[in-house]
PDB file of C-alpha atoms in Angstrom:
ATOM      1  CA  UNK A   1     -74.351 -23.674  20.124  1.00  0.00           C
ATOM      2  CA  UNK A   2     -74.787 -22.461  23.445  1.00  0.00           C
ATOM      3  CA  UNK A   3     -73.499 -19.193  24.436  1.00  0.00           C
ATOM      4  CA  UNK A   4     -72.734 -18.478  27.566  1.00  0.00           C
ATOM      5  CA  UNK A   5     -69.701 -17.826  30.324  1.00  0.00           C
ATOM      6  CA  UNK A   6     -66.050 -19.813  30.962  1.00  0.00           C
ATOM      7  CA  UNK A   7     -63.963 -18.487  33.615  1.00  0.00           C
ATOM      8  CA  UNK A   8     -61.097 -17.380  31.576  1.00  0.00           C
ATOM      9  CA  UNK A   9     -63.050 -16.964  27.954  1.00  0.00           C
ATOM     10  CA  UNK A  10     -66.307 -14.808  27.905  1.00  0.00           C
ATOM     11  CA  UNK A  11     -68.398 -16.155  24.629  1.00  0.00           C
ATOM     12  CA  UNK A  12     -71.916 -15.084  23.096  1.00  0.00           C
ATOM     13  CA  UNK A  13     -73.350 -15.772  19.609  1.00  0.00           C
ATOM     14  CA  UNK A  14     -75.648 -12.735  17.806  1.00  0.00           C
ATOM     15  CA  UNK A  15     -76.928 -12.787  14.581  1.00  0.00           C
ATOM     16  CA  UNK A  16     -74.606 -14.958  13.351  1.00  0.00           C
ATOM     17  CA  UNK A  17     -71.281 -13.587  14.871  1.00  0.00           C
ATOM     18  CA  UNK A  18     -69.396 -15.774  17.662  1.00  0.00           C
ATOM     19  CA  UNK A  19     -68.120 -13.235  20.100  1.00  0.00           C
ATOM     20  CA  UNK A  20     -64.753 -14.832  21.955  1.00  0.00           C
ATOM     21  CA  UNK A  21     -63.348 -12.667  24.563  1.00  0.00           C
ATOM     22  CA  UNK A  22     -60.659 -13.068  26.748  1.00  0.00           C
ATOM     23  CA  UNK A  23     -61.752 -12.044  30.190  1.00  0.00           C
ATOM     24  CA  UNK A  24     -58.542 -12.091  32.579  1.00  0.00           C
ATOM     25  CA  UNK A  25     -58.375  -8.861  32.865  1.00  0.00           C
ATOM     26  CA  UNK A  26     -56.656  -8.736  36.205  1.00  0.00           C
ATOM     27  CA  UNK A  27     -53.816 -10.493  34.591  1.00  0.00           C
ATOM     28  CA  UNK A  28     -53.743  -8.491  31.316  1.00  0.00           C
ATOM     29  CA  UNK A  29     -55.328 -11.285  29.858  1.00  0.00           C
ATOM     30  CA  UNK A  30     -52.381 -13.245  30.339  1.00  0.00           C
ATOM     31  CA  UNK A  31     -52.794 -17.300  28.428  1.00  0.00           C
ATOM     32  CA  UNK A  32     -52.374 -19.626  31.149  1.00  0.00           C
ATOM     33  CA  UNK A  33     -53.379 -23.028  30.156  1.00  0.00           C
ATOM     34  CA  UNK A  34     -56.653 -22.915  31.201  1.00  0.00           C
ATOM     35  CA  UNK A  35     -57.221 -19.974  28.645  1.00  0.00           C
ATOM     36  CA  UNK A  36     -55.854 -21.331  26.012  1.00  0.00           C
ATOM     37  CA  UNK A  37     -57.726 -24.785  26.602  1.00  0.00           C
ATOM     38  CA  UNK A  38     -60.860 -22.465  26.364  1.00  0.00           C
ATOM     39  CA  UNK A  39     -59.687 -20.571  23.266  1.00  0.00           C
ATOM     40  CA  UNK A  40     -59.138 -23.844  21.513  1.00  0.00           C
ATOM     41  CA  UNK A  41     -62.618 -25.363  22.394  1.00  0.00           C
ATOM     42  CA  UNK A  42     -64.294 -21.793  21.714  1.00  0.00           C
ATOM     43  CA  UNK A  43     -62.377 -21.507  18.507  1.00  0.00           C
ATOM     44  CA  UNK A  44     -63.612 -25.702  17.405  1.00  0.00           C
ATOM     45  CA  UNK A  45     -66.986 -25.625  18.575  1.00  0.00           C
ATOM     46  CA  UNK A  46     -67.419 -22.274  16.560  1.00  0.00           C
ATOM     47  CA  UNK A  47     -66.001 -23.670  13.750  1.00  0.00           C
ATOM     48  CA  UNK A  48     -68.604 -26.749  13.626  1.00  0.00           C
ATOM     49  CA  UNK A  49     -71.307 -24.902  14.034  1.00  0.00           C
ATOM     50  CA  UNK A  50     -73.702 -23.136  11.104  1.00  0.00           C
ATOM     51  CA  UNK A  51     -75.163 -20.503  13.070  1.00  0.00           C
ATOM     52  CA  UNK A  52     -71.289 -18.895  12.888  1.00  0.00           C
ATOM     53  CA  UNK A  53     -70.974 -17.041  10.372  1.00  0.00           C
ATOM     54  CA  UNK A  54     -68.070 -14.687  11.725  1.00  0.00           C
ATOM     55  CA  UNK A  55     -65.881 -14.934  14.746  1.00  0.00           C
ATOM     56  CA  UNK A  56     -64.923 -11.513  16.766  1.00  0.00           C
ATOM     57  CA  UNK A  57     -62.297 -11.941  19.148  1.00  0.00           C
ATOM     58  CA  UNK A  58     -61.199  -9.116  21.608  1.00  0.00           C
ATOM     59  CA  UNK A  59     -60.274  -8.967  25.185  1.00  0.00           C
ATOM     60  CA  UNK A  60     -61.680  -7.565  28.264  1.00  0.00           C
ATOM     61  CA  UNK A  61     -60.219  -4.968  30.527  1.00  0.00           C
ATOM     62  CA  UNK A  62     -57.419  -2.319  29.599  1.00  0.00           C
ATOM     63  CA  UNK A  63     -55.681  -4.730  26.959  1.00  0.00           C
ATOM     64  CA  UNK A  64     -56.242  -7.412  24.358  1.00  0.00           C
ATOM     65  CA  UNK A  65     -53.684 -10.123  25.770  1.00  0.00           C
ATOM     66  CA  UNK A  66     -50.044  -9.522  27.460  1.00  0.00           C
ATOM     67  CA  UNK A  67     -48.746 -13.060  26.081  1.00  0.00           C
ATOM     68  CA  UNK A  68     -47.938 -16.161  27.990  1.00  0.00           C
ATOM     69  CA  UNK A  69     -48.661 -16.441  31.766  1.00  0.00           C
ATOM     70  CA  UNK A  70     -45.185 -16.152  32.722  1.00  0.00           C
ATOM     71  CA  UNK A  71     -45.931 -17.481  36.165  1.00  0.00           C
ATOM     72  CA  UNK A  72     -47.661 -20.418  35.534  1.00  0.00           C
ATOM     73  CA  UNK A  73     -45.230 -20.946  32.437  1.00  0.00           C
ATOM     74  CA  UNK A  74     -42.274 -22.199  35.018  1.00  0.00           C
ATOM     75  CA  UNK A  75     -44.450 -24.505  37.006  1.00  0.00           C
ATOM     76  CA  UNK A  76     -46.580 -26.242  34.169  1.00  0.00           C
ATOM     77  CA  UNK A  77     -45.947 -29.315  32.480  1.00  0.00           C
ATOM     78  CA  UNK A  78     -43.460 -27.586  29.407  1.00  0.00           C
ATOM     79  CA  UNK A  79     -45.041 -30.248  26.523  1.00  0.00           C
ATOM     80  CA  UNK A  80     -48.318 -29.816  27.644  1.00  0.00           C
ATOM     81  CA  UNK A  81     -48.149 -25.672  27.557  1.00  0.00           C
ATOM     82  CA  UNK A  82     -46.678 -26.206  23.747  1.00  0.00           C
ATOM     83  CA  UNK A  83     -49.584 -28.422  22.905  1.00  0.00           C
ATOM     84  CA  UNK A  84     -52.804 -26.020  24.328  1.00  0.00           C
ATOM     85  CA  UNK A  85     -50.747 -22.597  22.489  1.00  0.00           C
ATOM     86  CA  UNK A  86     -50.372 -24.520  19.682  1.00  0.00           C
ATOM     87  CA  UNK A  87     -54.245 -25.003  19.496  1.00  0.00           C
ATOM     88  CA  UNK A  88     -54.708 -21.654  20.022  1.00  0.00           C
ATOM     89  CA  UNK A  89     -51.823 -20.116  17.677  1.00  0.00           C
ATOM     90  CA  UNK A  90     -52.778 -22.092  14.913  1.00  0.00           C
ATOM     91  CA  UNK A  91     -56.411 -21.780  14.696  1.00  0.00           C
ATOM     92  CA  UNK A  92     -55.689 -19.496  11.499  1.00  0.00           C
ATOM     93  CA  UNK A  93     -54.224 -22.432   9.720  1.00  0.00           C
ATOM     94  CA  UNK A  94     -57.280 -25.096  10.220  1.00  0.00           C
ATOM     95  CA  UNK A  95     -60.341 -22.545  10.911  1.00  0.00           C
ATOM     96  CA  UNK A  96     -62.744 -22.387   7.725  1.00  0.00           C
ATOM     97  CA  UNK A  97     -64.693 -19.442   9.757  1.00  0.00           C
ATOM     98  CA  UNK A  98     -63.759 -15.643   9.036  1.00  0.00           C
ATOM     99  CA  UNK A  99     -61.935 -13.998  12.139  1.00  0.00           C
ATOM    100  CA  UNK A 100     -61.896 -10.431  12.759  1.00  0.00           C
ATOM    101  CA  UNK A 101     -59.845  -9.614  15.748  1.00  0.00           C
ATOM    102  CA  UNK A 102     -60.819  -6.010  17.942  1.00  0.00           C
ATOM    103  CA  UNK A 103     -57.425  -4.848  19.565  1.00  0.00           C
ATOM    104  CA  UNK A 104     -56.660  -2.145  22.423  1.00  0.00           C
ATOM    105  CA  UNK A 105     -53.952  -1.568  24.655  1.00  0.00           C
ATOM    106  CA  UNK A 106     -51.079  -3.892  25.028  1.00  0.00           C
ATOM    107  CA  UNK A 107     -50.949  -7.514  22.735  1.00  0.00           C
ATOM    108  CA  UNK A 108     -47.416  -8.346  23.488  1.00  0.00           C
ATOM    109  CA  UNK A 109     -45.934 -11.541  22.812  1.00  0.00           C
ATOM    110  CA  UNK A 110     -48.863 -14.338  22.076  1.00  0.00           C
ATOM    111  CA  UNK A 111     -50.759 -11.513  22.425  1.00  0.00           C
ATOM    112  CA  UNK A 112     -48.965 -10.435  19.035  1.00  0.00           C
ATOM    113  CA  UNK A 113     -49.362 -14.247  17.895  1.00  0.00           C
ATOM    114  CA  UNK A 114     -53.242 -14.586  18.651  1.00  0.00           C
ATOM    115  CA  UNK A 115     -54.224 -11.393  17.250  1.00  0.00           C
ATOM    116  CA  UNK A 116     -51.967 -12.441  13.854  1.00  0.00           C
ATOM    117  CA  UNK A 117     -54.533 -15.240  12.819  1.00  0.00           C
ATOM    118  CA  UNK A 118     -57.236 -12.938  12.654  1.00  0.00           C
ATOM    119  CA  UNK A 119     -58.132 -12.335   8.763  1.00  0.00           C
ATOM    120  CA  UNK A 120     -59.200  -8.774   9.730  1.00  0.00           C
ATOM    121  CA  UNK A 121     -57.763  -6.670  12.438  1.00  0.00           C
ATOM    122  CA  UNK A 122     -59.233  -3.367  13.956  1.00  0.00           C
ATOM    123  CA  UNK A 123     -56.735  -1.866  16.125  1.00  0.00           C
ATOM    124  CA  UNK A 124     -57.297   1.156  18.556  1.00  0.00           C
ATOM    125  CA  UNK A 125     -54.971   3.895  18.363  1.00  0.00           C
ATOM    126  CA  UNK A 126     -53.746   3.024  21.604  1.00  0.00           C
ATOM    127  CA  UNK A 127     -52.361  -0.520  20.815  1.00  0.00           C
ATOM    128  CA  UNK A 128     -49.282  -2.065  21.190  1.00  0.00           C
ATOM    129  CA  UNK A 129     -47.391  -5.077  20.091  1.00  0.00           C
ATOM    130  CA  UNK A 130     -44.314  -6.411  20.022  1.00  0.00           C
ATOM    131  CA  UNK A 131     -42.826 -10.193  19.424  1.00  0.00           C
ATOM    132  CA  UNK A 132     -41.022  -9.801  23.210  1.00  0.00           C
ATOM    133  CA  UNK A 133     -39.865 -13.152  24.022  1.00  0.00           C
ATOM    134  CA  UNK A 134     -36.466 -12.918  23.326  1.00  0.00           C
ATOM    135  CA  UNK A 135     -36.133 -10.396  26.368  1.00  0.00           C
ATOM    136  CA  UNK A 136     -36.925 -13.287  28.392  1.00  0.00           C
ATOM    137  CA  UNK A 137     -34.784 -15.441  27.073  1.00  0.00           C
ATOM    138  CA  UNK A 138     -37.074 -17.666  24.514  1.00  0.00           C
ATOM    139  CA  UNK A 139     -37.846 -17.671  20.414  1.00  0.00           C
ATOM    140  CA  UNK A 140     -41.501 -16.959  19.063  1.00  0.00           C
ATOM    141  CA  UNK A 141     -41.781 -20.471  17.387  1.00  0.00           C
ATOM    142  CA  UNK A 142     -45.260 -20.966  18.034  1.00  0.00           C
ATOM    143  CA  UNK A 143     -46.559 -17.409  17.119  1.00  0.00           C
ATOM    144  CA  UNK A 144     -43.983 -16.801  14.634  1.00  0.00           C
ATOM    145  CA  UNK A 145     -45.864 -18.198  11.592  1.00  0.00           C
ATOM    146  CA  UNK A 146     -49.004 -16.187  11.917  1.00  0.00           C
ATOM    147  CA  UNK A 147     -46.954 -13.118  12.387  1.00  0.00           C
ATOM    148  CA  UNK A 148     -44.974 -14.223   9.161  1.00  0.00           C
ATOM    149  CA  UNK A 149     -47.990 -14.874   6.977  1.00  0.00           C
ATOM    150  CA  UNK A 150     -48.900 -11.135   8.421  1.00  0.00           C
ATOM    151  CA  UNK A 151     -45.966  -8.974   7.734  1.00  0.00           C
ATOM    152  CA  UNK A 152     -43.687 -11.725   5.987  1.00  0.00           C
ATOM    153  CA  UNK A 153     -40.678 -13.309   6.615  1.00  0.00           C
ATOM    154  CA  UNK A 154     -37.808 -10.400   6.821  1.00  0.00           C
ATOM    155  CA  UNK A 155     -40.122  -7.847   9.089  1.00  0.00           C
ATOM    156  CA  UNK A 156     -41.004 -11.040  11.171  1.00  0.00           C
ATOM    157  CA  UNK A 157     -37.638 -11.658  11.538  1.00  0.00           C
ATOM    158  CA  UNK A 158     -36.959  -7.933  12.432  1.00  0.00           C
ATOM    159  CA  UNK A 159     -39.565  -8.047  15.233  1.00  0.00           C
ATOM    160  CA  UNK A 160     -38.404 -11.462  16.973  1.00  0.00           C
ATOM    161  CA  UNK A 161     -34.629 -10.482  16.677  1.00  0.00           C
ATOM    162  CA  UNK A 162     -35.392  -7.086  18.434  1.00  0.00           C
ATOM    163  CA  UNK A 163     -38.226  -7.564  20.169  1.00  0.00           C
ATOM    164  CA  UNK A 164     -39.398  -4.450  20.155  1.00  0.00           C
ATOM    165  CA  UNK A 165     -42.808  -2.590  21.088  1.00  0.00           C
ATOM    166  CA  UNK A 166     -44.587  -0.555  17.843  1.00  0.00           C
ATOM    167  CA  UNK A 167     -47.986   0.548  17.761  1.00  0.00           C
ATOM    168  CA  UNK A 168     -50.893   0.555  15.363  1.00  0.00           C
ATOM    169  CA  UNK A 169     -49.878   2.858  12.764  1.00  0.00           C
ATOM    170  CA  UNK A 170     -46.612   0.616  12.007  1.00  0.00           C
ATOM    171  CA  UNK A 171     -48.722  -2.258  12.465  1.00  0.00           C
ATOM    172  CA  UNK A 172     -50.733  -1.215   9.806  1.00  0.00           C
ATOM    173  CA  UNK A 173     -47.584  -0.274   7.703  1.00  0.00           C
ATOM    174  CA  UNK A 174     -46.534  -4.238   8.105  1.00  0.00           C
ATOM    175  CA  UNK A 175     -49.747  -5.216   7.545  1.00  0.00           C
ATOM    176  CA  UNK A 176     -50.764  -6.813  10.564  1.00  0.00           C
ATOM    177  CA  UNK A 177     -53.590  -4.422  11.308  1.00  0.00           C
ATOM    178  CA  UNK A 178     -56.237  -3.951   8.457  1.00  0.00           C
ATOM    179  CA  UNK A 179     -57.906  -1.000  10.090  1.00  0.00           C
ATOM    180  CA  UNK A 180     -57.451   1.577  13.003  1.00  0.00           C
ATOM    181  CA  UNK A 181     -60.177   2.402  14.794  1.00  0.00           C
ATOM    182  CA  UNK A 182     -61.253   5.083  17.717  1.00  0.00           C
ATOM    183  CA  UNK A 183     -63.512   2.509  18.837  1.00  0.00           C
ATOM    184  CA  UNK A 184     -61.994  -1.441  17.405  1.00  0.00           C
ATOM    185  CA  UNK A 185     -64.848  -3.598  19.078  1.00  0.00           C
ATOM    186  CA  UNK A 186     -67.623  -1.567  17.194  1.00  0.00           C
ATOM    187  CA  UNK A 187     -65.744  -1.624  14.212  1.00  0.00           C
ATOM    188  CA  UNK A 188     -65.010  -5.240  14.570  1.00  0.00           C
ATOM    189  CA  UNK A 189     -68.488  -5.929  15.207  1.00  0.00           C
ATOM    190  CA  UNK A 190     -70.160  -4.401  11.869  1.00  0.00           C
ATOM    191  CA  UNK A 191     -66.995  -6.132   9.779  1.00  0.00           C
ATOM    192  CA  UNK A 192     -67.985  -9.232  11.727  1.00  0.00           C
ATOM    193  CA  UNK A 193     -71.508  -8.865  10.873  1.00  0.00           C
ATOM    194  CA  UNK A 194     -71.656  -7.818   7.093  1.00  0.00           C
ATOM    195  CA  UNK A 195     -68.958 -11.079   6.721  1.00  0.00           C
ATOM    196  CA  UNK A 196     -71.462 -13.113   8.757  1.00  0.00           C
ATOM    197  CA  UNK A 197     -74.224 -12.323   6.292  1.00  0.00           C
ATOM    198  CA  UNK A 198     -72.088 -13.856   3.457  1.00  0.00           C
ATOM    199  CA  UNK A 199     -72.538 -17.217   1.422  1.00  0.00           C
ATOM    200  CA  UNK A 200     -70.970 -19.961   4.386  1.00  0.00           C
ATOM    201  CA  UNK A 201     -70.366 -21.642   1.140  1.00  0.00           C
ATOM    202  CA  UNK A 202     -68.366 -18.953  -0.245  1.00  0.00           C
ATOM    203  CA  UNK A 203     -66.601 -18.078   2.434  1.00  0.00           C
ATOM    204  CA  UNK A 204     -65.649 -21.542   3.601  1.00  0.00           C
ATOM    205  CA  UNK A 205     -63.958 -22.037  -0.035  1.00  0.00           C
ATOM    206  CA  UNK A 206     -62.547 -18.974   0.107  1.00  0.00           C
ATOM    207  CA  UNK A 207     -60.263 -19.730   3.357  1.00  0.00           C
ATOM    208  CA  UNK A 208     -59.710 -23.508   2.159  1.00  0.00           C
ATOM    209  CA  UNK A 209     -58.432 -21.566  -1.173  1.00  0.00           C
ATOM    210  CA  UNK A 210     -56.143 -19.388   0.551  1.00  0.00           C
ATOM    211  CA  UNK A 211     -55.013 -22.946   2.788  1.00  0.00           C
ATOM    212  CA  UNK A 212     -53.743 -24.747   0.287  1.00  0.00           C
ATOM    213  CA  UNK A 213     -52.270 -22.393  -2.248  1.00  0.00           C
ATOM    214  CA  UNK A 214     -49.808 -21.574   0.482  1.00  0.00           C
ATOM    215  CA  UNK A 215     -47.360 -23.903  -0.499  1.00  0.00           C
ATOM    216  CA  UNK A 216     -47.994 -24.606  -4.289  1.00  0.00           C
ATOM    217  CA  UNK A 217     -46.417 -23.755  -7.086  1.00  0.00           C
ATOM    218  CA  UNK A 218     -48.276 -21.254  -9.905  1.00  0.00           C
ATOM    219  CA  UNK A 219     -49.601 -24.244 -11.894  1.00  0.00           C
ATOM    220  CA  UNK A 220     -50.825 -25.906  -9.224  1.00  0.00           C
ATOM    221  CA  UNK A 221     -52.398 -22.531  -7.415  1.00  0.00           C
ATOM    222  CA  UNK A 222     -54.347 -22.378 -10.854  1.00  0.00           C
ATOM    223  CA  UNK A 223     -55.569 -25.656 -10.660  1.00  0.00           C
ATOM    224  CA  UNK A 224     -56.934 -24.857  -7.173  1.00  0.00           C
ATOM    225  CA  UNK A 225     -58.392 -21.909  -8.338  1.00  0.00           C
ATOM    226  CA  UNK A 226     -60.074 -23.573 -11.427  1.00  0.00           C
ATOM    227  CA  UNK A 227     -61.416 -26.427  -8.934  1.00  0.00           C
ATOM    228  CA  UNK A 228     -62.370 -24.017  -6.518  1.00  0.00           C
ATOM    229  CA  UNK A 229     -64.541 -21.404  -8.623  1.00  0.00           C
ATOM    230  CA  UNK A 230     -66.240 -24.663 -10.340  1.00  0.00           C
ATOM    231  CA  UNK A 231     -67.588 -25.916  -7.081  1.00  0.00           C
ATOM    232  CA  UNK A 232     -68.835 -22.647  -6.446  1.00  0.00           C
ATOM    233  CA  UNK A 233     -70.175 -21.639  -9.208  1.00  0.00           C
ATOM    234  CA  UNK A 234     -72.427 -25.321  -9.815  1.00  0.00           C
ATOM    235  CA  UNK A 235     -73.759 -24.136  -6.456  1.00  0.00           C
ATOM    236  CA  UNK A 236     -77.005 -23.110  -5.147  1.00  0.00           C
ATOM    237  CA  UNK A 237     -75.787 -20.092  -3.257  1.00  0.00           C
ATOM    238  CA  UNK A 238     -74.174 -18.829  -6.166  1.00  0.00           C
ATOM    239  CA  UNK A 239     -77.566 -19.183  -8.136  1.00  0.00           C
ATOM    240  CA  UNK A 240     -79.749 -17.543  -5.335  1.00  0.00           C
ATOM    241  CA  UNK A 241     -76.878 -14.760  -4.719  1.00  0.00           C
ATOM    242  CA  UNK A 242     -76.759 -13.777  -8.856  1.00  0.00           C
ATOM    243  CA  UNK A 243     -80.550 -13.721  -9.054  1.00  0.00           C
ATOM    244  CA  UNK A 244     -80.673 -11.786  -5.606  1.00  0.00           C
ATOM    245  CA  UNK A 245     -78.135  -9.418  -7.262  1.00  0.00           C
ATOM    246  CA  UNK A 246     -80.144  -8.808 -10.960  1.00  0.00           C
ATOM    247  CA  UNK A 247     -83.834  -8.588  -8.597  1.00  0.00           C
ATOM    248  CA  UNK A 248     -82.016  -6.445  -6.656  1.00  0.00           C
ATOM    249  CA  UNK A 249     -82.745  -8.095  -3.454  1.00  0.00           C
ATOM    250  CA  UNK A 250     -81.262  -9.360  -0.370  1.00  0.00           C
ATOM    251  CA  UNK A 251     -79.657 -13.149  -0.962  1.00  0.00           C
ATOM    252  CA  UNK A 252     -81.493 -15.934   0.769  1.00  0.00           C
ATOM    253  CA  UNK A 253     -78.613 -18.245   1.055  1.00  0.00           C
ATOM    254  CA  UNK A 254     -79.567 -22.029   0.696  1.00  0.00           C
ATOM    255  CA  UNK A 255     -76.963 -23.311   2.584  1.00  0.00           C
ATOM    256  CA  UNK A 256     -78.589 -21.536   5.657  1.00  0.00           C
ATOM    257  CA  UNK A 257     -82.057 -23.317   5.299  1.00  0.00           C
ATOM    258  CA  UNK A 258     -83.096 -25.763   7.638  1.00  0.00           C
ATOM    259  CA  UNK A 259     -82.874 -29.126   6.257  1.00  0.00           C
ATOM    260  CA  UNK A 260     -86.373 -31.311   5.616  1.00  0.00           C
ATOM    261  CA  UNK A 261     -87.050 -33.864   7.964  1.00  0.00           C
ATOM    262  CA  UNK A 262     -86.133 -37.015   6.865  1.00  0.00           C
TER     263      UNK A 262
END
């Protein structure tokens, strides 16, 4: 992958951890299309490639996002705004790669929404959220279900009904924030990094394990589970990441080798 600058989405790769961050900061990193069009390739082309092992998202300026680009929002094309936040609010759903989102200041709104499909989130003690759009007259129905898989359905409920602001410490008590943090992109950064230095194999069939149980009953979560830890355990990381363990040694994963010529 190459790493380099989009106008609305500033991304770098380093040792293994995709940096995405959202760089409208005149605008409060407000997601206009263009953004989110950027988010959703950044998010893809991240997710295809091996050198990713971890994904840190964050956003430049004086906040992490301030939700939908009102403006733009009542000139655009309304099916074709749905379709890019889509994309970008349901990257948690389809992504195999870890995400650990870094959040200061305000993430209002989709702000709430894109920081909610992060697996980990480090928030600064000065952040904000809040599921808003009802004061402007609309429903949360694209950022609603990675909010609800966050804090479930009643508190999600709570928060789009009211739409009001909270901060990090309740967002930790709902369990939309992991961690708080004086300083969330550091933080972030050594999460990312030890996550990055993980079995791809594992982790990849980790998230895919967490997909599909979503939706299944006990038996079937079992079976999933039983599949799952089979794969992984006939594998060669987990072979290479047991006898790492007992030499007492770093692992050497296999699935990170280059492959031989053919």
């Amino acid at each position: 992958m190459t790493t380099g600058f989009m106008t609305t989405v500033d991304t770098r790769l380093e040792n293994r951890v995709f940096h995405i961050a959202l760089n409208r900061p005149e605008k409060r990193n407000a997601l206009n299309m263009q953004m989110c069009q950027e988010l959703a390739d950044a998010f893809d082309n991240a997710e295809r490639d091996n050198a990713v092992g971890c994904i840190l998202l964050s956003g430049n300026g004086g906040g992490f996002c301030s939700g939908m680009d009102l403006a733009e929002a009542r000139e655009a094309d309304p099916l074709r705004v749905m379709e890019l936040q889509e994309k970008v609010f349901t990257v948690i759903n389809r992504t195999r790669t870890p995400i650990v989102a870094a959040v200061h200041g305000p993430a209002l709104a989709g702000g709430t929404g894109l920081a909610a499909n992060a697996h980990i989130l480090v928030a600064a003690p000065d952040a904000k959220f809040g599921m808003t759009e009802i004061r402007v007259g609309l429903w949360p129905v694209l950022v609603y279900r990675p909010v609800e898989l966050a804090v479930g359905e009643r508190r999600a409920t709570e928060l789009c009904l009211t739409g009001r602001l909270f901060g990090a410490e309740q967002a930790l008590e709902y369990g939309l924030v992991t961690e708080i943090h004086a300083n969330p992109l550091e933080r972030g950064l050594e999460i990312a990094s030890g996550i990055a230095a993980s079995s791809p194999v594992a982790l990849s069939a980790g998230l895919d394990y967490l997909h599909q149980i979503r939706t299944r009953n006990w038996e079937q979560v079992g079976r999933i589970g039983w599949h799952t830890r089979e794969a992984l355990t006939r594998g060669a990381d987990f072979e290479e990441g047991t006898r790492a363990f007992l030499e007492k040694r770093k692992p050497e994963w296999p699935s990170l080798r280059p492959k031989p010529a053919s």
